[in-house]
Coordinates of C-alpha atoms and ligand atoms in Angstrom, one line a residue:
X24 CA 4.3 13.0 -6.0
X25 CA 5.9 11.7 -3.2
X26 CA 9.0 12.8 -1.2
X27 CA 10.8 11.7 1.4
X28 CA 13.7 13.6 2.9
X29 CA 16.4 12.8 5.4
X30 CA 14.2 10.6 7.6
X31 CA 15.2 8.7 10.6
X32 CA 13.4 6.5 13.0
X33 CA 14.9 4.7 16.1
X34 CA 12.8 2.5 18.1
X35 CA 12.9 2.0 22.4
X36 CA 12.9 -1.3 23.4
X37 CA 14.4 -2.6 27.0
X38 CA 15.9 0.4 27.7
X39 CA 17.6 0.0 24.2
X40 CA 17.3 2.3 21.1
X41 CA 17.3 0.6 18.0
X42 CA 18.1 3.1 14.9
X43 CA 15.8 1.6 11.8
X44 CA 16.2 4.9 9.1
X45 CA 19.2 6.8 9.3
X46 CA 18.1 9.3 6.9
X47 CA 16.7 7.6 4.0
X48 CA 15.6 9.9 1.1
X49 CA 13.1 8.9 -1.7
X50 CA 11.1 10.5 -4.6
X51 CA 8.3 8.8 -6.3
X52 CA 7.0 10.5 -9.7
X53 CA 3.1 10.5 -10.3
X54 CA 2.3 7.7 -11.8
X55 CA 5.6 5.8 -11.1
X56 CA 5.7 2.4 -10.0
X57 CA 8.2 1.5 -7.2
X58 CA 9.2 -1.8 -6.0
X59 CA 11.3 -1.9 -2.4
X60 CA 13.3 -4.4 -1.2
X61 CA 15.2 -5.2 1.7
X62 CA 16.2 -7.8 4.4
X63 CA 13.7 -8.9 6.7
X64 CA 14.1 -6.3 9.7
X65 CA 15.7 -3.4 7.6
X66 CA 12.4 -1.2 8.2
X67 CA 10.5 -1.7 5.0
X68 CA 7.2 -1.6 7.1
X69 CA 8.0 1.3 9.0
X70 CA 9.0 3.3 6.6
X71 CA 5.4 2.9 4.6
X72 CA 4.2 3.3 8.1
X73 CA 6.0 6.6 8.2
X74 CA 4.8 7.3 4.8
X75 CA 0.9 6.3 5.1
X76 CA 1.0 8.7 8.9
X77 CA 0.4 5.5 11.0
X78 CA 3.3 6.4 12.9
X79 CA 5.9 9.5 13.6
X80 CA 9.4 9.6 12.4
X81 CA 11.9 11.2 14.9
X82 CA 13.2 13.7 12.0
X83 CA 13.1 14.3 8.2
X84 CA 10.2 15.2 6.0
X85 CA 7.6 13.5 3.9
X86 CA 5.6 15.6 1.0
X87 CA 2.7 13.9 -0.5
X88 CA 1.4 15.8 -3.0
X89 CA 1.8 19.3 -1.8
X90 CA 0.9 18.6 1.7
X91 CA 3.9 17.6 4.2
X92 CA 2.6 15.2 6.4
X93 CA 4.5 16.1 9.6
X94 CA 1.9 19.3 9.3
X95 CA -0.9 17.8 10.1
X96 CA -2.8 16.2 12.8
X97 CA -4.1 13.6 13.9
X98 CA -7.6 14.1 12.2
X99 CA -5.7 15.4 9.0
X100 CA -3.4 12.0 8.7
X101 CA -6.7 10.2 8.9
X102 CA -8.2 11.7 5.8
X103 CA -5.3 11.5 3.8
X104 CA -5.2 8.3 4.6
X105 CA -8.7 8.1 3.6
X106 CA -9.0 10.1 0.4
X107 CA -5.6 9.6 -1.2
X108 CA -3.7 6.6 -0.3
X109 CA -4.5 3.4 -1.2
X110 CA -2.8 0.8 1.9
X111 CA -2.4 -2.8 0.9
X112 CA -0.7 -5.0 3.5
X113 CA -0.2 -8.8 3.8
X114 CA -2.9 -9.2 5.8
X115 CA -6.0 -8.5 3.5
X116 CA -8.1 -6.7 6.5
X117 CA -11.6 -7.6 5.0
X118 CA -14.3 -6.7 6.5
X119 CA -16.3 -10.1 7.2
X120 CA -19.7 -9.0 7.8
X121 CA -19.6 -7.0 4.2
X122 CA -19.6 -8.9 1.0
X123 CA -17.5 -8.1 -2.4
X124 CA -18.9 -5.4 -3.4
X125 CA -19.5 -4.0 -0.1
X126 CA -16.1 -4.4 0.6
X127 CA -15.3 -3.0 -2.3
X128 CA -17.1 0.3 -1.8
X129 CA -15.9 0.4 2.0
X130 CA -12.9 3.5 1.3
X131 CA -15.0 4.9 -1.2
X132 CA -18.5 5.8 0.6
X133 CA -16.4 6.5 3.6
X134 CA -14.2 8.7 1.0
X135 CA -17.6 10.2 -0.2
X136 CA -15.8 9.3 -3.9
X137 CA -18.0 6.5 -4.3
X138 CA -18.0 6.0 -8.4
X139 CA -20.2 2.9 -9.4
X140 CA -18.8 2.7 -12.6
X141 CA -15.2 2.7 -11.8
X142 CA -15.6 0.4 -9.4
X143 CA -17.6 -2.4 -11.5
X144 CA -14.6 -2.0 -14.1
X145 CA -12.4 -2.6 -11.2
X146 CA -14.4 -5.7 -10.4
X147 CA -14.2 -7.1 -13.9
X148 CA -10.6 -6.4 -14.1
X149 CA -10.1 -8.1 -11.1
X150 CA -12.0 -10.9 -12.0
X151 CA -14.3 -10.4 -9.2
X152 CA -17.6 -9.9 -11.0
X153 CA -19.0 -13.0 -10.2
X154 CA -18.4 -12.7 -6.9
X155 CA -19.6 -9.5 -5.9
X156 CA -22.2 -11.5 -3.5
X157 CA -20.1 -13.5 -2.2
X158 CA -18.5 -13.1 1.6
X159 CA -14.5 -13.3 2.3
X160 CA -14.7 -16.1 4.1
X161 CA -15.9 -17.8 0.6
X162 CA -12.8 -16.5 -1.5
X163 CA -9.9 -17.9 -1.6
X164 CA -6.8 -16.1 -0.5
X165 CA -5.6 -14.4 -4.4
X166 CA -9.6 -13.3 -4.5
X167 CA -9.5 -11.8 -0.8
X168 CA -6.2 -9.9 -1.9
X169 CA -7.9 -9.0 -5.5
X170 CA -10.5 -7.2 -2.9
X171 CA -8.2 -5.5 -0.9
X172 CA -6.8 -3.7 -4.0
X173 CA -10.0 -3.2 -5.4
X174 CA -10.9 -1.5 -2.2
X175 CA -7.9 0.5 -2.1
X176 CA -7.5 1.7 -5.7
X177 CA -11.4 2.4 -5.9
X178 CA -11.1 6.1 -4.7
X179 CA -8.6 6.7 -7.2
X180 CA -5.9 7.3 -4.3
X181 CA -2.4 9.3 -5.4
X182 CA -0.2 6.6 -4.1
X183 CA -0.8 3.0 -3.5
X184 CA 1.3 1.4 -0.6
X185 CA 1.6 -2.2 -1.0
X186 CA 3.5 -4.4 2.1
X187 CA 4.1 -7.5 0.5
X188 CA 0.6 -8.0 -0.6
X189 CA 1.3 -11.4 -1.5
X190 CA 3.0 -12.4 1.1
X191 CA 0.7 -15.0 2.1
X192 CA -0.2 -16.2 -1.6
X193 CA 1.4 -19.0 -3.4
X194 CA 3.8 -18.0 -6.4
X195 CA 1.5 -18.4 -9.4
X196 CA -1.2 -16.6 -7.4
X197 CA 1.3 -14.4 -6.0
X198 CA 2.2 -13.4 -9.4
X199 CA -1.6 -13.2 -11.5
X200 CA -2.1 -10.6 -8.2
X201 CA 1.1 -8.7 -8.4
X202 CA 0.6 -8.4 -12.6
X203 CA -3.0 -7.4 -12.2
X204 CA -1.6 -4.5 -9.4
X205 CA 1.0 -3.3 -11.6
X206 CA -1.2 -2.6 -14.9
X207 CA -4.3 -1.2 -12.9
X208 CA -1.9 1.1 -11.1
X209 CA -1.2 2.1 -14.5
X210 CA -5.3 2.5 -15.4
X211 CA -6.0 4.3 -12.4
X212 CA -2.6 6.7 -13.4
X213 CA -1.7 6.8 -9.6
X214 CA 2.1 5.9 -8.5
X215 CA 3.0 2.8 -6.5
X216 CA 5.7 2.1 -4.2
X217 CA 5.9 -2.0 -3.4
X218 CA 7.5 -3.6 -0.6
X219 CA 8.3 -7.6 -2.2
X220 CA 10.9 -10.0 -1.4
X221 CA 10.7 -11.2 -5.2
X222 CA 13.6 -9.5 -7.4
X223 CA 12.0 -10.7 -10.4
X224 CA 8.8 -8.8 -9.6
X225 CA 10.4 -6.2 -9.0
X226 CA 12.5 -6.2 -11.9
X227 CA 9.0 -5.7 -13.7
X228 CA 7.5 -2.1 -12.0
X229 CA 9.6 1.0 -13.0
X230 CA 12.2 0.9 -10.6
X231 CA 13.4 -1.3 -8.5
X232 CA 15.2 0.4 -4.8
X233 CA 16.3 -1.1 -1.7
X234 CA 17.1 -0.7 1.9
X235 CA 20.0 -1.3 3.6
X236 CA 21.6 -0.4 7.1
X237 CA 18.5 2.1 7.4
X238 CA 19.6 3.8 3.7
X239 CA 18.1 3.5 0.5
X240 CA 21.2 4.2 -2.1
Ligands
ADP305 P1 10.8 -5.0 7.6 O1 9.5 -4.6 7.2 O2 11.9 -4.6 6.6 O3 11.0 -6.5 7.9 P2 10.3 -3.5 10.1 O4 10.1 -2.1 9.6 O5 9.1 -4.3 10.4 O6 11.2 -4.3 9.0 O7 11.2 -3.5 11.4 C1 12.5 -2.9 11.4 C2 13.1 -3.1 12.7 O8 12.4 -2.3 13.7 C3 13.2 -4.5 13.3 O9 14.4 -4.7 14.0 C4 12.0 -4.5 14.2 O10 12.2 -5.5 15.2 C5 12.0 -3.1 14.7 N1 10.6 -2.7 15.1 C6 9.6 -2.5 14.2 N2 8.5 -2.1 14.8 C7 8.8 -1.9 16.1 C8 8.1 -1.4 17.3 N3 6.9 -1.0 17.2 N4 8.8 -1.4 18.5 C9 10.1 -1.8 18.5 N5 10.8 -2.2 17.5 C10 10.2 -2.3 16.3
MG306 MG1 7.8 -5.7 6.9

């Protein structure tokens, strides 16, 4: 489902280049549920940058599906983006103005996948059913980020990216949002790839990898 091959990334800074992937190779099965790990710094973000086409890697090849992303333009990356990833980040980039169900629908009507049904069942499972009227600045942080990957897995997307979605969540919540990710991952049969700083959590998905010194062993 997805592949990554031999990719490599340096950034410029100051007249200094900074190599963050030094050829890192990856391979997530459909369906499969990834959790990545990795000292702070050792290009986690970039590389599901890399991987979602929000930025270029200097060489090496990403597959997603049957389309290599390094093929396509800028217009293309955008609706990949749009119709078969799901992006989660720390930040839960709701949109104010919209309310729960709005934001909800956001990727979906944009998608032109919009599926009413799926996404109330989302909302139930989510626990967000009573809410759906409600704005973001009413919700508490664990609802916002219950939103975001309602949002995201409502178009049924291939691959969900997550960047230490709860990141900015308190450990009980942190955990209720993480456990409710990993089994509606498995509902919507799409594969996951995790960025966390918990070992434990990610001793719960499938597999558990991590990068060091720009590799993934
Ligand atoms: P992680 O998510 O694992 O904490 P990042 O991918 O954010 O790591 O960053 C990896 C390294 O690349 C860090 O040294 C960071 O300072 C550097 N870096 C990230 N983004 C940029 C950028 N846009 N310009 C220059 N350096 C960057
Ligand atoms: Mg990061």
């Amino acid at each position: 489902m997805l592949s990554v091959r031999n990719l490599t990334k340096a950034y410029r800074s100051a007249g200094e280049e900074i190599a963050v992937l030094r050829g890192v190779n990856l391979s997530v099965a459909s369906g499969e549920r990834v959790a990545l790990t990795g000292e702070s710094g050792s290009g986690k973000s970039t590389l599901l940058h890399l991987i979602a086409g929000l930025d270029r890697a200097d060489r090496g090849e990403i597959r997603i599906a049957d389309t290599s992303i390094s093929d396509l333009g800028d217009s293309g990356l955008a609706a990949l983006r749009r119709d078969r990833l799901g992006l989660v980040f720390q930040q839960f980039n709701l949109i104010p103005s919209l309310n729960v169900r709005d934001n909800l629908a956001f990727q979906s009507r944009i998608a032109g996948c919009h599926d009413a049904a799926w996404q109330s069942e989302l909302a139930e499972r989510l626990g967000l059913g009573g809410l759906l009227h409600r704005y973001p600045e009413q919700l508490s942080g664990g609802q916002q980020q219950r939103v975001a990957i309602g949002r995201a897995l409502a178009v049924r997307p291939l691959l969900l990216l997550a960047d230490e979605p709860t990141g900015n969540l308190d450990e009980a919540t942190a955990d209720d949002v993480l456990a409710l990710t990993r089994d509606l991952v498995a509902r919507t049969g799409c594969s996951l790839l995790m960025v966390t700083h918990s070992l434990r959590l990610a001793g719960t998905l499938d597999r558990h990898i991590n990068l060091t010194a720009g590799l993934i062993a």
